[in-house]
PDB file of C-alpha atoms in Angstrom:
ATOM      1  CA  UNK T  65     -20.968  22.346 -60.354  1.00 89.00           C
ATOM      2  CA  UNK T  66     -19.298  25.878 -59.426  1.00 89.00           C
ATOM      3  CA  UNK T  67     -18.485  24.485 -55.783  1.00 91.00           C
ATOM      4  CA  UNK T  68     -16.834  21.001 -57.723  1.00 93.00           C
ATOM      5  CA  UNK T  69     -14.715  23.307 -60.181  1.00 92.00           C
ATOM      6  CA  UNK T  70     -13.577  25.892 -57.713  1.00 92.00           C
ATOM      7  CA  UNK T  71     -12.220  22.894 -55.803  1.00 94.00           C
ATOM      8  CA  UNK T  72     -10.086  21.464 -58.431  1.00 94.00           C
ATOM      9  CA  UNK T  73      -8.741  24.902 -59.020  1.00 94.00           C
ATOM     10  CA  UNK T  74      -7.692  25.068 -55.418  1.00 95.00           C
ATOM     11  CA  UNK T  75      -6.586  21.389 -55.636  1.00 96.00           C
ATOM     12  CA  UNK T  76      -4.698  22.444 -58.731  1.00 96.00           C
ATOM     13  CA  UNK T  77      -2.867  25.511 -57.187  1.00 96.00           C
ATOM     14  CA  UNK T  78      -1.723  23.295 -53.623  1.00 96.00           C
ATOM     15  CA  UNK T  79      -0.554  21.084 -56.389  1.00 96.00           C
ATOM     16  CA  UNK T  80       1.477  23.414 -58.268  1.00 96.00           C
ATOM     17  CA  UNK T  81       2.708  25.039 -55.069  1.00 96.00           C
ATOM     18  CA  UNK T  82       4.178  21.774 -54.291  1.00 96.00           C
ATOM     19  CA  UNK T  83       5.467  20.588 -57.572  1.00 96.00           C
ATOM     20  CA  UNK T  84       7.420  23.972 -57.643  1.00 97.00           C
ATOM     21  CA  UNK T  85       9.127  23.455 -54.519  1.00 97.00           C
ATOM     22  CA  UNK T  86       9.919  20.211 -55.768  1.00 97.00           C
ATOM     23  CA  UNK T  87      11.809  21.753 -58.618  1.00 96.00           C
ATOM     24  CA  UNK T  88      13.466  24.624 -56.741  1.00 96.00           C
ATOM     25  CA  UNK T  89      14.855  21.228 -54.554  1.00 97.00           C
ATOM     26  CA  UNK T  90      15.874  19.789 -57.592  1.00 96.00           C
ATOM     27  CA  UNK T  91      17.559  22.431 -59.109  1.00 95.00           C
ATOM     28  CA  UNK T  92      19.137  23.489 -56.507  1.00 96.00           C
ATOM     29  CA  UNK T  93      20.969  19.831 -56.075  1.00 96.00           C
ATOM     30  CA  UNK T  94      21.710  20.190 -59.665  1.00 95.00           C
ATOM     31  CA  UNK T  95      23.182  23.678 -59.144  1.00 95.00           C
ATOM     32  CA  UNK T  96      25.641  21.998 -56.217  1.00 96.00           C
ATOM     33  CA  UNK T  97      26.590  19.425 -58.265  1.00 95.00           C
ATOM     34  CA  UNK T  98      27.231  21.095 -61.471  1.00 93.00           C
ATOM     35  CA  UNK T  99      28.604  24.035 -60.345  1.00 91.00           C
ATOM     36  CA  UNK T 100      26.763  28.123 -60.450  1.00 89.00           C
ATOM     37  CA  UNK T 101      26.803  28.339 -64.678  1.00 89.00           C
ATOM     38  CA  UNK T 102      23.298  26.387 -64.395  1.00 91.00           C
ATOM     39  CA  UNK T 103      22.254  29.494 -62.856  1.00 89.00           C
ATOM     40  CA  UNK T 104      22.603  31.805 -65.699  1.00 90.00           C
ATOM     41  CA  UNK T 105      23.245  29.267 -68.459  1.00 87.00           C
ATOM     42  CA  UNK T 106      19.578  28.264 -69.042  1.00 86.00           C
ATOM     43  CA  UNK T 107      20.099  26.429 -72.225  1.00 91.00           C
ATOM     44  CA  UNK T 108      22.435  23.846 -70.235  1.00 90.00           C
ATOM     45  CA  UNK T 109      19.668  22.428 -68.858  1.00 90.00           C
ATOM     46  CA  UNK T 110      18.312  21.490 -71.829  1.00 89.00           C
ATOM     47  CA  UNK T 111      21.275  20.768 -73.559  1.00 90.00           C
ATOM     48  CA  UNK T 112      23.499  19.549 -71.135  1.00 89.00           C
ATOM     49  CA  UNK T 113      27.428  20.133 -72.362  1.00 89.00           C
ATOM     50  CA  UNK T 114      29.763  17.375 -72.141  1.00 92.00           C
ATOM     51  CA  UNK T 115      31.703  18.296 -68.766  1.00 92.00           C
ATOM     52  CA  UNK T 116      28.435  18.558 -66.951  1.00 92.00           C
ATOM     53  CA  UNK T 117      29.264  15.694 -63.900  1.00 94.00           C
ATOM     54  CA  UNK T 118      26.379  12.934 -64.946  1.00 93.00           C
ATOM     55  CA  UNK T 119      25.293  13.355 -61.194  1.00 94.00           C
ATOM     56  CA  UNK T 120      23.708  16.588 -61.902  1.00 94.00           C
ATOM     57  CA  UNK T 121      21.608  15.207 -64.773  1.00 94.00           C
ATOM     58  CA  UNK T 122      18.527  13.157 -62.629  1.00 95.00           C
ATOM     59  CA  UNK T 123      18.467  16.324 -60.714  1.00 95.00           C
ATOM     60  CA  UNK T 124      17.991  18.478 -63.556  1.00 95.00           C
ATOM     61  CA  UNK T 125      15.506  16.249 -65.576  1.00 94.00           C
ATOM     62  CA  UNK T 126      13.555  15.945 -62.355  1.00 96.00           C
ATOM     63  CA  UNK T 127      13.171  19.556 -61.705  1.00 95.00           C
ATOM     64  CA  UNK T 128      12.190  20.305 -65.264  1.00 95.00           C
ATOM     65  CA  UNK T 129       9.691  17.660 -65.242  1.00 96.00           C
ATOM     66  CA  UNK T 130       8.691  19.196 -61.525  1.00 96.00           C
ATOM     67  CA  UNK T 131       8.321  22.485 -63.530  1.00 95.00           C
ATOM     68  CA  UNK T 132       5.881  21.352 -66.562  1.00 96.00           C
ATOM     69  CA  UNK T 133       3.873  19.840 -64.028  1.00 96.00           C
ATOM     70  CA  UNK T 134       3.412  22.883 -62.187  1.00 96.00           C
ATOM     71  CA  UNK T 135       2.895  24.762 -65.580  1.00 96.00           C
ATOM     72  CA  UNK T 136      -0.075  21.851 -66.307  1.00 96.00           C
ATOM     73  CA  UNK T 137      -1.137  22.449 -62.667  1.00 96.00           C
ATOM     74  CA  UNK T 138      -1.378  26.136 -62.905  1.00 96.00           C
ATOM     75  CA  UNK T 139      -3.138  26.046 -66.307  1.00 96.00           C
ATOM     76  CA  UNK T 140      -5.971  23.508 -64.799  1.00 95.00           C
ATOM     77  CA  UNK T 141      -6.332  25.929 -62.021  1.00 95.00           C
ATOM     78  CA  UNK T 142      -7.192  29.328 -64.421  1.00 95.00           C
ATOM     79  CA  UNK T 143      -9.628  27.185 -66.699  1.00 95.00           C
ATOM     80  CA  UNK T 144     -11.553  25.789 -63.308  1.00 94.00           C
ATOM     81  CA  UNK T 145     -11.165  29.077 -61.436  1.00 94.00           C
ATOM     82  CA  UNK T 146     -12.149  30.500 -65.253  1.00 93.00           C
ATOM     83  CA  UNK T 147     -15.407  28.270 -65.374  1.00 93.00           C
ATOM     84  CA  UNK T 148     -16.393  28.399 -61.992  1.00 90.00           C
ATOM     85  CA  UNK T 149     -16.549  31.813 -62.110  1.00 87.00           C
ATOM     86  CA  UNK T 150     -18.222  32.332 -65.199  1.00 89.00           C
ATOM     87  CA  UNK T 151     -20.747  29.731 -63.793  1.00 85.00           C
ATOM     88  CA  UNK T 152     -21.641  32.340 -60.911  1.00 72.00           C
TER      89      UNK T 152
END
């Protein structure tokens, strides 16, 4: 059982690794197409304002969808790693 959950917590952490590149991909498109105030405006990209160019928007919702998976990923990794160890 320790070997199975300290393998989804290493499953868990390639995922996150790779959903997070994902989003910095994402975001960064977003960032070229809507300009550098979605670098230090972090509310725009959850509130979009009007004279955002609608191009920017798929890249935006992608990477912040990108980024709760990683946050799911990374959780599912601490409670296996969490168990696993506590099962040793």
């Amino acid at each position: 059982m320790r070997v199975l959950l300290l393998a989804l917590g290493t499953a868990a952490v390639l995922a996150t690794a790779i959903l997070m590149v994902s989003a910095l991909v994402a975001g960064a498109r977003a960032v070229r197409i809507g300009g550098a105030r979605l670098l230090v405006n972090g509310i725009a990209w959850f509130l979009p304002p009007p004279d955002l160019p609608p191009e920017a928007r798929p890249h935006m919702r992608r990477a912040l969808l990108c980024w709760l998976g990683a946050m799911g990923c990374m959780a599912l990794a601490g409670l296996a790693f969490g168990v696993g160890g506590a099962l040793a």
